[in-house]
Every structure is written in structure tokens, then in C-alpha cells.
């Protein structure tokens, strides 16, 4: 292509782009400071008394007399003790009414109006930021109050500039941190913007680092006549590929990192926000959520770490709040008490988040959280020293929590094997695990109970826990089948009825009990023991010979289908076992007989002749389990042990049993349980 043709094409390109540039110029000029429009239309003329191109400080502008409309001057600094600015200031001849705001409009003694370039937001340095960054909060608030005044005067959101620019490094490596001298109060339609990483230190004496609220506005929804009823979809933080990092002085302080929501009723709604590009660390509360005119807000890729509580919802009555609060790809890590403490009726969607290592609990539920709904979808939960769900007080109405396809890595406790992970003794928690994978890192049992709800504190009785695992993957346990709660098992929550201590239960069929203790070997006694402090009946098994065989059998036949996983176990204490081994395994006997209950010993012996097939689990030595577990501190006398077998063939009914054999001495048994998946 020859040179003339290239020039022609270049000219066509310019002509093609010109309408777009013209439209952009008109859009910018509709803001309070139309820099682009003024510069485009100004007359290009020289004057013998032409003004300087640069001034040292903004205060120097007041002594200058412009020669042309739209005349540009660069201010090197805003104030004498401020950082480098290099901001363009222009003269607006047509403006005769704007009042000085101290950061974007400057009115001289001659009533001349100079304006800063705010087409990309108001630079916080224009508001008088100091070189050490120690007055960041007051500078931002100065801008916000000035812009809100313009909204009130013009009755329109479009009267103000809603973006505030904070440079990512204002003083280089020597002092990279800003310091908040007062809390930032940010209306929900404002945005803090930067182009990298902004580090902000928050002193102890500040209640919160930043508060996103419309309480600061003296008007409510539907009161602006030139704007939408609500400003929707605002991006509160825009770090341009970087991140705003707010750091408190430690989780022991009383400072909140990010407060979001209104405290006054009928305030302009805080809604449809996208909150991302932010890290909150070392606060009492990373995020505090006020459930008042606060809804449809999304937290995306935020990090909340090393706080007392990661996300705290105030214990207030929910007023037009809580609809669809979403967390996407967020990290909550190393928070002291809980990642989430929830105390109001709100619906949460926690999607593909990492909830890593809490000091105590993952979800702390207060009684005022009733009727809330939590969906935890995908993602990773790791490091749970106490409870996955902790609800110490009674919920007046149900709360639903659903874990869907979540990786549950249950380490972080003194014992990292199977244990109680849900605590709600007063009840009304409905918890569902759909397709979740579980990892426990200690391959030995230690807990006195088998289920996720324990047994002692009535969590098992007063709640509803369901596990739906079509393709379970459980690592670190002997079985892929986890018992959600005793009451939903095949035997129910009270498998053995209470009886007089010392009475024999060997080969006895008691109508009020769902378990039969059978032994056809000599030299064995099976008697009722004490009622334990969890109100469970203890059974004592005394063996005088190493060849003893004892079966704990379900009194009922149960239905099943091909591919079912059957599980069985109990809480066992080795009181005085003198033999080298004490073996235990789980058996499923299949029958082509209808459902029934075995009512006497003779019927049991006759039924053995009708067994179609038996399925056996691996044999485990209880002596080895106890020798490992007793090396740990605070070990309970009882240990819950269970095993599982797969049912590969069809039959009409099945009878599960636990067999303990080849031991001599005394063992104690309570809470036998069978379940099927």
C-alpha cells in the first residue's frame, strides 16, 4: 500500500472514531466538571501574558487570572504537606454558580471557577491527603459529603461524581500503608477505585474501617425525581487487578472491617452491590451485616482472615432484608471463633468458597436466625476443631442448611477422626449433605458416639440430619457410610430399654428392646449394667474363655435392594480384657422371607437354616483400636466402632448383626446401631 493510500485510510479511521469521541465527550461534560468539552471547544491562541503550565499547590490557583475558557494548569501537589499529584485544573468560564467544595471546584476571590479533572473519579489527594497517608478517612469522607450535598441540591444521583480514586502507592516502599483517622462512610452507590494494591491500617479506636450504608442520606427510596428508585449494581471496590487490604490490629480489638447495611428504617436501600477486590484481616468482625433494607448483594473473591468472626449478622429483626446474599469464590481463614455467626433471617448462598481453619466453629447459629436458609455449594471446608454447625439455643422455627458437593476435610481437632460435628441440643436445625466428600485424617476411632450429632446433648433427638451420597468418597474411616443421627437408623434412638442392673439379657427376647444379645458358646455372661450419664443402657459382657462368640442382632428383618450398603456398630468399652485379641466384625444375613420380628430363641435358631447368603466385613481388633486411642488425652471410656458391607445380590429381607469373638475378660456395650444406604 502506497503512502497516499495509507494516509487516506488513516484519515478514514479518524473520521470513523470521531462520532464515538464526540459522544464520550458529551457524556463526560454532563458531569459537574466538563473538562473534555471545555478543552475541545477552547480557542487556541497565544498571549504575551500566558499563564504558567504548572503550579506547586492548589492554593496558587487563586492568584491566577485565566486568558481563555478551558485553560489548563497542572498542580504538582494539592497541599504543601501532600504527596505528588500532577492533576490538571481547568478554568470554566460558563460556570458562575458552583460553590467551592475543596477538592474539585475552587472559587477565587474574583469568583472565577477552576475545576479538577474528575472524569475518572475524584482523586483523594485533591481533598488534602497528607504525604504519610494518615488522614485517608477524613479525605474520603470530605469528598462523599460534598457529593451528597450536590445530590440533595439537584435531587438526582447524576448531580454527583460517585467514584473516588486512591493511588495504590502514594509514598513508595518506605511507607506503603494508608492510615484511617476516621471511619469511611460510603453510600451504596459510591465506588472506591485504584489501579493496584492499596494497604490501609485501621487503629483500635475506630469502630469500623468502612461502612456501606445509606443512613448518611437524608432521603429514602423513591424520593429522587431525576434518578432510578434505587441505584443498582454498583461495584463498591474496583482495584484494577489489585486489591484493597484493610488491616486491623488483631482479633482481640472491637473494630469491624466492613459494615454493610442500614440502621434506620426506610433508608435508601442497600442492594444489588458487587463487593470484591478486598481483603479484611485482624478485626473483631471481618464483615458485619445489618439486616435492614439490605438485600441482593454479592461478595466475590473477597478474603476475610484472622478475625474473631469472619461474617457477623447483627441480632436485629430483619426488615426488608436478607434476600439472596451471595458469596462467590471467597476465602474465610483462621478466624478465631467462627467463619459465620448468623443472627437474623437471611438467605445465604455460599458458592465455591474456601472456609479454612476456624478456631472453634464454621457456622455459629443464634436463635434469631430461625427461618434462614443456607446453601453451601461446592468449595472446601477444612480445619474444624469443634463443630461444623453450632447452635447452642433453641430456634423457634426451623433453619435449613444444605451442603451440596462440598469437600469436607474434618481435621483441625485434637482427634481428627469421626466425631460429633453438629451441636444443636434445643433443635430445629434441618441439615442436608448432598453428594459431599469427607476426609478424616486419623484412621482410628476415638469418639464415644458414631453419628454426626453425637448422643449425649439431645442434638440427635431434636434435629433432622440427612446424608444423600449416591457416590460417596470418605477417606480416613473404615467405612464410606456415615451415620447422620441415631434416631434415623433402623433401630431408632433407643435400641435397648432400661432394666434392672445385674439381670441377665443373654438369649433373652425383650419386647421393648430392638436388639438381641445371642451367644451359643459356654462360659459367657451378658447382663444389664448401669444407665450411663447420656441415659443409654449399658450391657456388660463377661467372657471366661478365649473362644467366646457374642452376636448383637437386630430383632427385625429389614428390606434392602441390590447395591445397598449396610452398616452396624456400637459404643464399646474394654474394661478388663485379658486376651491378646478382641475381634469384631459386621454381618448381614439375607432371607427370602417377609418382614418380621424374631420373638424367641428357638425361632432364631430355626431361621439360621433359611439364610440365603451372609456378607461379612473385615475383622478389626478392638485391642489395637483402644491401645491407639488411649494414647490421646481426654479419651472417653467408650469408643464408637462401626463397619459396613455391600449387598451384591437380591433377597427379600436382611438381618444385620455385630459379632465380637475370641476374647476373654469384661467389655461393656451401649447404643448398638444399624443403618442402610
XYZ file of C-alpha atoms in Angstrom:
677
model
C 0.000 0.000 0.000
C 1.471 3.335 -1.074
C 1.925 6.284 1.266
C -1.032 8.324 -0.053
C -3.382 5.387 0.410
C -2.127 4.809 3.927
C -2.782 8.448 4.737
C -6.255 8.152 3.243
C -7.056 5.071 5.331
C -5.668 6.745 8.427
C -7.948 9.715 7.785
C -10.951 7.383 7.373
C -10.037 5.831 10.694
C -10.044 9.201 12.360
C -13.386 10.073 10.818
C -14.826 6.743 11.922
C -13.768 7.249 15.516
C -14.800 10.909 15.695
C -18.534 10.289 16.413
C -17.628 7.950 19.284
C -15.261 10.504 20.756
C -17.922 13.144 20.396
C -20.458 11.010 22.266
C -17.965 10.268 25.013
C -17.213 13.971 25.351
C -20.886 14.776 25.757
C -21.266 12.073 28.423
C -18.381 13.404 30.469
C -19.478 17.012 30.127
C -22.794 16.111 31.736
C -20.890 15.679 34.983
C -20.288 18.735 37.168
C -16.862 19.332 35.597
C -16.913 19.093 31.819
C -13.161 19.055 31.234
C -13.278 17.235 27.904
C -15.920 19.565 26.453
C -14.062 22.690 27.584
C -10.762 21.555 26.194
C -12.293 20.531 22.874
C -14.015 23.882 22.333
C -11.418 26.255 23.702
C -9.775 28.728 21.327
C -6.151 28.116 20.575
C -4.454 31.493 20.921
C -1.215 32.788 22.344
C -0.939 35.649 24.777
C 2.099 37.550 25.892
C 0.941 37.125 29.446
C 0.242 33.370 29.128
C -0.153 31.594 32.474
C 2.384 29.032 33.726
C 1.794 25.396 32.758
C 2.351 24.174 36.313
C 1.770 25.374 39.856
C 3.174 23.905 43.047
C -0.023 23.763 45.131
C -3.743 24.181 44.574
C -3.782 27.367 46.635
C -1.680 29.018 43.918
C -4.646 28.843 41.549
C -6.438 31.668 43.372
C -3.868 34.266 42.277
C -4.094 33.415 38.566
C -6.279 35.152 36.004
C -7.081 32.870 33.047
C -6.955 34.216 29.496
C -9.081 31.594 27.738
C -12.028 29.382 28.617
C -10.937 25.833 29.433
C -7.373 26.894 30.157
C -5.358 24.016 31.706
C -2.825 24.175 34.508
C -1.154 21.234 36.245
C -0.974 21.283 40.035
C 2.056 19.370 41.281
C 0.667 18.930 44.814
C -2.700 19.559 46.418
C -1.265 20.879 49.681
C 2.247 21.656 50.881
C 2.454 18.500 53.011
C 0.781 16.296 50.424
C 2.106 13.635 48.026
C 2.845 14.181 44.355
C -0.401 14.799 42.466
C 0.156 16.218 38.953
C -3.559 16.858 38.434
C -4.937 19.038 35.651
C -7.032 22.027 36.715
C -9.094 23.899 34.128
C -10.957 27.207 34.046
C -14.743 27.025 33.448
C -15.931 30.406 32.147
C -19.578 29.344 31.844
C -19.958 28.263 35.477
C -20.986 31.146 37.703
C -22.966 29.254 40.383
C -20.934 26.276 41.643
C -19.770 26.510 45.230
C -16.274 25.590 46.282
C -16.013 22.067 47.712
C -12.286 21.976 48.460
C -11.433 19.062 46.175
C -12.942 19.530 42.697
C -14.278 23.104 42.484
C -12.099 26.043 43.509
C -13.556 29.587 43.521
C -11.112 32.507 43.526
C -11.653 35.917 45.075
C -12.700 37.145 41.634
C -15.449 34.470 41.505
C -13.529 32.558 38.871
C -14.134 28.804 38.966
C -11.312 26.364 38.472
C -12.151 22.665 38.337
C -10.168 19.473 38.723
C -10.327 16.684 36.181
C -12.737 14.158 37.776
C -13.672 12.266 34.623
C -12.134 9.124 36.174
C -13.289 9.899 39.690
C -12.218 12.314 42.392
C -8.580 11.757 43.347
C -8.405 11.517 47.140
C -5.190 13.587 47.074
C -7.241 16.586 45.939
C -9.036 16.565 49.300
C -5.836 17.302 51.213
C -4.253 13.885 51.708
C -1.032 14.066 53.712
C 2.222 12.587 52.463
C 2.181 9.913 55.172
C -1.396 8.905 54.298
C -2.553 9.370 57.892
C -5.770 11.235 57.079
C -7.239 8.944 54.414
C -10.595 8.518 56.157
C -11.312 12.214 56.596
C -10.295 12.956 52.996
C -12.660 10.318 51.589
C -15.489 11.460 53.856
C -14.910 15.070 52.790
C -15.471 14.068 49.169
C -18.516 11.941 49.993
C -20.226 14.676 51.999
C -19.539 17.184 49.251
C -21.042 14.954 46.574
C -24.075 14.071 48.712
C -24.756 17.790 49.094
C -24.888 18.032 45.296
C -27.365 15.135 45.154
C -29.642 16.810 47.682
C -29.439 20.156 45.908
C -30.173 18.720 42.469
C -32.448 15.875 43.634
C -30.584 13.491 41.369
C -27.812 10.961 41.721
C -26.490 12.235 38.396
C -25.510 15.534 40.005
C -22.505 13.940 41.702
C -19.314 12.011 40.986
C -19.597 8.597 42.652
C -16.068 7.290 42.094
C -13.204 8.119 44.453
C -9.704 7.287 43.267
C -6.999 6.190 45.730
C -3.485 5.730 44.294
C -2.039 2.319 45.055
C 1.349 3.630 46.235
C 1.478 7.166 47.449
C 4.873 7.149 49.131
C 6.764 4.218 47.673
C 8.319 1.358 49.620
C 9.183 3.495 52.624
C 5.560 3.889 53.675
C 3.119 1.787 51.640
C 0.255 1.900 54.176
C -2.504 4.428 54.463
C -3.863 5.080 57.952
C -7.520 5.674 58.716
C -8.036 8.634 61.014
C -11.805 8.121 60.990
C -14.265 5.522 59.650
C -15.215 5.773 55.983
C -18.978 6.146 55.494
C -19.838 5.214 51.911
C -23.299 5.369 50.293
C -24.202 2.220 48.425
C -23.866 3.885 45.003
C -20.264 5.072 45.551
C -17.115 3.245 44.454
C -13.550 3.281 45.765
C -11.143 2.820 42.869
C -7.426 2.159 42.453
C -5.030 0.559 39.986
C -3.125 -1.935 42.132
C -2.769 -2.800 45.814
C -3.887 -0.350 48.477
C -2.879 -1.173 52.059
C -4.878 0.546 54.798
C -4.092 0.284 58.517
C -7.021 0.667 60.908
C -6.288 1.785 64.508
C -8.019 0.303 67.578
C -10.003 3.434 68.350
C -12.076 3.195 65.170
C -15.422 1.376 65.327
C -15.328 0.188 61.726
C -12.983 0.720 58.809
C -15.631 1.273 56.165
C -19.404 1.431 56.424
C -21.510 0.968 53.296
C -24.827 2.499 54.289
C -27.443 4.938 53.118
C -28.192 6.184 56.612
C -25.923 9.098 55.720
C -28.508 10.248 53.167
C -31.424 12.329 54.392
C -33.796 10.830 51.883
C -35.331 7.416 51.311
C -36.255 5.262 48.348
C -38.468 6.892 45.690
C -37.711 10.456 46.808
C -35.402 11.424 43.930
C -37.234 12.777 40.912
C -34.388 12.534 38.419
C -32.912 9.097 39.210
C -33.960 5.451 39.315
C -35.762 4.434 42.503
C -32.656 2.537 43.597
C -29.147 2.632 42.249
C -28.480 -0.986 41.348
C -25.395 -2.967 40.512
C -22.716 -0.728 41.998
C -19.202 -2.156 42.298
C -18.149 -0.929 45.739
C -14.437 -1.592 45.199
C -12.571 -1.514 41.890
C -8.890 -2.301 42.319
C -7.949 -2.575 38.655
C -6.458 -6.038 39.028
C -5.187 -5.379 42.546
C -6.854 -5.368 45.946
C -7.810 -3.154 48.855
C -6.261 -4.628 52.009
C -7.730 -3.391 55.307
C -5.756 -4.468 58.388
C -6.875 -4.084 61.989
C -4.631 -4.510 64.988
C -5.819 -8.030 65.856
C -8.941 -10.115 66.505
C -8.922 -9.007 70.166
C -9.992 -5.462 69.252
C -13.568 -4.223 68.812
C -13.219 -2.938 65.248
C -15.267 -4.151 62.284
C -13.606 -4.240 58.878
C -16.606 -3.765 56.573
C -20.045 -2.815 57.878
C -22.803 -3.114 55.298
C -26.430 -2.110 55.696
C -28.738 0.463 57.201
C -29.621 1.040 60.826
C -32.511 3.418 60.173
C -35.733 2.079 58.709
C -36.975 3.464 55.392
C -33.463 4.365 54.320
C -32.426 4.257 50.689
C -31.957 0.508 50.095
C -28.501 -1.070 50.138
C -28.980 -3.510 47.299
C -27.547 -5.142 44.179
C -23.958 -4.480 45.205
C -20.930 -6.350 43.920
C -18.302 -6.318 46.641
C -14.949 -7.697 45.561
C -11.250 -6.795 45.326
C -10.979 -6.596 49.125
C -9.107 -8.326 51.955
C -10.143 -7.846 55.587
C -7.797 -9.078 58.303
C -7.145 -8.729 62.038
C -10.585 -7.378 63.021
C -13.141 -8.430 65.588
C -15.653 -8.803 62.745
C -14.383 -9.049 59.200
C -17.810 -8.164 57.787
C -20.854 -7.068 59.784
C -24.191 -7.286 58.000
C -27.129 -5.154 59.203
C -30.424 -6.719 58.029
C -32.315 -3.505 57.331
C -33.203 -2.589 53.738
C -30.211 -4.668 52.713
C -30.622 -7.380 50.074
C -29.460 -8.963 46.790
C -25.787 -8.305 47.489
C -22.861 -10.368 46.224
C -19.419 -10.832 47.761
C -16.996 -12.069 45.123
C -13.402 -13.231 45.660
C -13.028 -11.468 48.993
C -10.636 -12.668 51.698
C -11.623 -12.490 55.374
C -8.863 -13.851 57.564
C -7.606 -13.796 61.146
C -10.668 -12.100 62.622
C -12.780 -13.087 65.620
C -15.794 -13.622 63.352
C -15.474 -13.675 59.578
C -19.049 -12.673 58.762
C -21.378 -11.436 61.510
C -25.078 -10.727 61.138
C -26.455 -8.461 63.836
C -29.148 -9.867 66.102
C -31.749 -7.451 64.764
C -35.157 -8.096 63.329
C -34.851 -8.492 59.608
C -36.686 -5.617 57.870
C -36.872 -5.893 54.087
C -33.518 -7.651 54.127
C -31.722 -10.894 53.526
C -32.872 -11.798 50.035
C -30.089 -13.589 48.150
C -26.861 -12.765 49.933
C -24.225 -14.482 47.792
C -20.591 -15.396 48.403
C -18.659 -16.463 45.291
C -15.087 -17.841 45.366
C -14.333 -16.244 48.735
C -11.793 -17.266 51.370
C -12.543 -17.275 55.094
C -9.494 -18.433 57.001
C -8.038 -18.640 60.502
C -10.891 -16.801 62.201
C -10.874 -17.243 65.977
C -14.437 -18.286 66.857
C -16.423 -18.802 63.650
C -16.306 -18.017 59.950
C -20.024 -17.146 60.014
C -22.094 -16.011 63.000
C -25.683 -15.592 61.892
C -28.416 -13.918 63.925
C -31.186 -12.763 61.586
C -33.470 -14.231 58.968
C -31.355 -14.120 55.811
C -30.912 -16.428 52.816
C -27.264 -17.208 52.055
C -25.670 -18.797 49.003
C -22.043 -19.735 49.685
C -20.677 -20.927 46.354
C -17.258 -22.452 45.699
C -15.723 -20.827 48.768
C -12.829 -21.991 50.935
C -13.646 -21.990 54.646
C -10.261 -22.805 56.114
C -9.328 -23.328 59.748
C -11.549 -21.767 62.331
C -10.557 -21.595 65.985
C -13.858 -23.171 67.030
C -16.810 -23.440 64.635
C -17.624 -22.920 60.968
C -21.262 -21.791 61.330
C -22.364 -20.246 64.637
C -26.175 -20.017 64.632
C -28.111 -17.767 67.031
C -31.776 -18.337 67.855
C -32.805 -15.216 65.910
C -31.572 -16.912 62.732
C -34.731 -19.049 62.504
C -36.267 -19.461 59.035
C -32.958 -18.655 57.365
C -31.686 -20.781 54.534
C -28.031 -21.584 53.891
C -26.842 -23.288 50.732
C -23.156 -24.187 50.676
C -22.446 -25.297 47.117
C -19.118 -26.859 46.103
C -15.999 -25.409 47.631
C -13.884 -26.659 50.508
C -14.283 -26.681 54.293
C -11.147 -27.563 56.234
C -9.984 -27.268 59.819
C -12.891 -27.780 62.241
C -11.663 -28.157 65.828
C -15.163 -28.139 67.330
C -18.385 -28.008 65.293
C -19.315 -27.613 61.666
C -22.703 -26.240 62.794
C -23.015 -24.804 66.305
C -26.471 -23.747 67.509
C -26.489 -23.528 71.326
C -30.008 -22.081 71.747
C -33.410 -23.222 70.592
C -34.641 -21.978 67.244
C -38.330 -21.044 67.488
C -38.772 -22.022 63.841
C -36.713 -24.302 61.577
C -33.424 -23.387 59.944
C -32.364 -25.161 56.765
C -28.713 -25.756 55.876
C -27.778 -27.630 52.718
C -24.242 -28.738 51.814
C -24.024 -29.673 48.118
C -20.958 -31.334 46.604
C -18.685 -29.794 49.251
C -15.275 -31.223 50.162
C -15.383 -31.611 53.956
C -11.874 -32.027 55.347
C -12.543 -32.595 59.039
C -9.120 -32.036 60.554
C -8.052 -29.354 62.989
C -9.309 -31.052 66.171
C -7.422 -32.898 68.898
C -8.940 -36.024 67.351
C -9.329 -35.856 63.596
C -11.419 -38.976 63.106
C -15.199 -39.363 63.052
C -16.880 -37.291 65.778
C -19.875 -35.111 66.570
C -19.838 -32.181 64.144
C -23.324 -30.738 64.711
C -24.358 -29.210 68.033
C -27.980 -28.133 68.448
C -29.372 -29.597 71.683
C -32.537 -27.459 71.604
C -33.154 -28.343 67.980
C -34.935 -27.178 64.825
C -31.887 -27.431 62.556
C -32.585 -29.216 59.275
C -29.259 -30.121 57.670
C -28.737 -31.964 54.392
C -25.482 -33.261 52.895
C -25.913 -33.911 49.154
C -23.044 -35.628 47.354
C -20.369 -34.346 49.738
C -16.951 -35.958 50.105
C -15.451 -36.413 53.563
C -11.869 -36.676 54.729
C -10.753 -37.642 58.238
C -7.014 -37.853 58.721
C -6.804 -40.251 61.714
C -7.529 -43.858 60.820
C -8.707 -44.866 64.272
C -11.822 -44.291 66.324
C -11.860 -42.165 69.463
C -15.344 -40.665 69.882
C -17.846 -42.385 72.204
C -20.529 -41.968 69.523
C -20.840 -42.862 65.875
C -23.173 -40.192 64.475
C -22.581 -36.609 63.319
C -24.963 -35.449 66.050
C -23.465 -37.367 68.976
C -25.963 -38.585 71.566
C -25.404 -37.044 74.987
C -26.758 -33.498 74.387
C -30.063 -34.282 72.580
C -28.840 -32.908 69.260
C -29.650 -36.346 67.857
C -33.273 -36.254 69.004
C -34.221 -32.639 68.281
C -32.899 -32.105 64.740
C -33.158 -33.606 61.294
C -29.918 -34.582 59.539
C -29.843 -36.291 56.128
C -26.911 -37.588 54.072
C -27.547 -38.237 50.374
C -24.388 -39.684 48.867
C -25.001 -41.546 45.623
C -21.248 -41.934 45.085
C -19.659 -41.395 48.498
C -15.969 -40.799 48.904
C -14.865 -40.968 52.502
C -11.184 -41.003 53.392
C -9.737 -41.865 56.783
C -12.605 -44.038 58.064
C -13.208 -47.777 57.862
C -16.457 -47.181 56.019
C -17.831 -44.844 53.370
C -21.142 -44.804 55.235
C -21.518 -42.024 57.811
C -24.401 -42.131 60.285
C -26.191 -38.755 60.371
C -28.106 -39.482 63.603
C -29.208 -42.433 65.727
C -32.919 -41.667 65.532
C -32.977 -42.190 61.756
C -31.267 -45.603 62.000
C -33.008 -48.969 61.603
C -33.275 -49.371 65.382
C -34.204 -45.821 66.356
C -32.696 -43.650 69.069
C -33.330 -46.058 71.996
C -32.348 -49.557 70.832
C -32.134 -51.070 74.346
C -34.769 -50.462 77.000
C -33.774 -49.766 80.593
C -33.751 -52.687 83.017
C -32.603 -53.677 86.494
C -28.837 -53.798 86.909
C -27.492 -57.336 87.110
C -30.395 -59.006 85.307
C -29.394 -61.404 82.540
C -30.014 -60.438 78.932
C -28.270 -63.476 77.387
C -30.517 -65.021 74.712
C -33.486 -63.043 76.091
C -36.063 -61.560 73.727
C -37.463 -58.393 75.285
C -40.438 -56.758 73.580
C -39.296 -53.247 74.478
C -35.785 -53.723 73.020
C -34.779 -53.794 69.374
C -31.513 -55.704 69.899
C -30.934 -59.299 70.978
C -27.682 -60.474 72.620
C -27.032 -64.033 71.488
C -24.261 -66.459 72.431
C -24.270 -70.220 71.864
C -20.876 -70.730 73.494
C -20.378 -71.670 77.116
C -18.531 -69.585 79.677
C -20.195 -66.244 78.950
C -22.494 -63.908 80.883
C -24.406 -60.956 79.446
C -26.136 -58.717 81.998
C -27.653 -55.249 82.315
C -25.214 -52.697 83.687
C -25.610 -49.064 84.707
C -27.562 -46.339 82.970
C -24.849 -44.071 81.591
C -24.890 -40.282 82.033
C -26.254 -39.958 78.483
C -29.276 -42.088 79.568
C -28.141 -45.073 77.493
C -28.431 -48.587 78.929
C -25.057 -50.316 79.288
C -24.734 -54.059 78.678
C -21.839 -55.951 80.308
C -20.371 -58.968 78.521
C -18.197 -61.268 80.663
C -16.223 -63.982 78.882
C -14.344 -66.746 80.692
C -12.910 -68.352 77.566
C -10.914 -67.213 74.532
C -13.327 -68.955 72.145
C -16.383 -66.896 73.140
C -18.657 -65.646 70.349
C -21.284 -62.972 71.062
C -23.735 -61.577 68.477
C -25.658 -58.305 68.770
C -28.597 -58.904 66.420
C -31.386 -56.709 65.160
C -34.684 -58.147 66.351
C -36.196 -57.233 62.971
C -35.761 -58.322 59.393
C -35.252 -55.317 57.110
C -35.837 -54.770 53.407
C -32.977 -53.955 51.058
C -32.050 -53.698 47.405
C -29.107 -54.741 45.268
C -26.176 -52.429 45.846
C -27.243 -51.332 49.318
C -24.544 -50.557 51.850
C -25.350 -51.926 55.299
C -23.568 -50.621 58.364
C -23.518 -51.572 62.005
C -21.661 -50.582 65.126
C -21.880 -49.735 68.799
C -20.107 -47.915 71.597
C -17.674 -50.260 73.337
C -15.501 -50.072 76.422
C -12.801 -52.669 77.133
C -12.984 -52.866 80.916
C -10.685 -55.809 81.641
C -9.712 -57.785 78.553
C -7.004 -60.341 79.323
C -6.744 -61.942 75.879
C -4.315 -60.870 73.184
C -7.149 -60.148 70.761
C -10.746 -58.968 70.889
C -12.105 -59.217 67.368
C -15.199 -57.575 65.950
C -16.887 -57.680 62.544
C -20.233 -56.924 60.923
C -22.518 -59.456 59.197
C -25.608 -59.229 57.004
C -27.741 -62.390 56.690
C -30.170 -62.425 53.760
C -33.528 -64.283 53.687
C -36.288 -64.968 51.220
C -38.828 -64.364 53.954
C -41.160 -61.496 54.636
C -40.506 -58.751 57.146
C -40.870 -59.930 60.743
C -39.575 -59.608 64.298
C -37.790 -62.519 65.976
C -39.616 -63.231 69.243
C -37.750 -66.167 70.848
C -34.508 -68.123 70.797
C -35.969 -71.180 69.074
C -37.275 -69.036 66.216
C -33.838 -67.502 65.864
C -32.150 -70.928 65.610
C -34.699 -72.136 63.062
C -34.216 -69.001 60.961
C -30.492 -69.714 60.628
C -31.387 -72.668 58.409
C -33.132 -70.303 55.979
C -30.221 -67.938 55.416
C -29.718 -67.419 51.680
C -26.318 -65.781 51.974
C -24.220 -63.914 54.538
C -21.956 -60.946 53.880
C -19.010 -60.249 56.199
C -16.964 -57.119 56.819
C -13.255 -57.104 57.612
C -12.229 -58.183 61.086
C -10.880 -55.466 63.390
C -9.055 -55.998 66.667
C -10.571 -53.786 69.358
C -7.406 -54.112 71.445
C -5.468 -52.252 68.767
C -8.095 -49.521 68.491
C -8.064 -48.903 72.225
C -4.295 -49.016 72.553
C -4.049 -46.272 69.897
C -6.901 -44.117 71.171
C -5.876 -44.269 74.824
C -2.586 -42.594 73.966
C -4.579 -39.399 73.347
C -5.564 -37.015 76.120
C -9.166 -36.706 77.358
C -10.115 -40.074 75.936
C -13.591 -41.331 76.848
C -14.051 -44.842 78.210
C -16.384 -45.735 75.344
C -15.380 -45.686 71.697
C -17.832 -45.859 68.804
C -16.816 -48.504 66.254
C -18.676 -49.436 63.071
C -18.208 -51.331 59.816
C -20.033 -51.715 56.501
C -20.688 -54.349 53.846
C -22.122 -54.181 50.341
C -25.125 -56.272 49.365
C -24.384 -57.563 45.847
C -27.362 -59.953 45.462
C -31.099 -59.704 45.739
C -33.112 -61.103 48.643
C -36.401 -60.324 50.343
C -35.191 -59.322 53.808
C -31.940 -58.892 55.708
C -30.876 -59.175 59.338
C -27.786 -57.223 60.492
C -25.603 -58.334 63.376
C -22.373 -57.346 65.130
C -20.111 -60.201 66.197
C -17.483 -59.955 68.957
C -15.340 -63.039 69.475
C -12.039 -64.548 70.606
C -11.715 -62.530 73.784
C -11.504 -63.200 77.498
C -12.441 -60.606 80.078
C -15.070 -57.892 80.507
C -16.372 -55.469 77.896
C -19.244 -53.003 78.079
C -21.548 -52.157 75.174
C -24.159 -49.442 74.586
C -26.057 -47.849 71.692
C -25.886 -50.599 69.050
C -26.977 -49.143 65.717
C -27.667 -50.392 62.175
C -28.344 -48.318 59.063
C -28.568 -48.725 55.311
C -27.639 -46.544 52.323
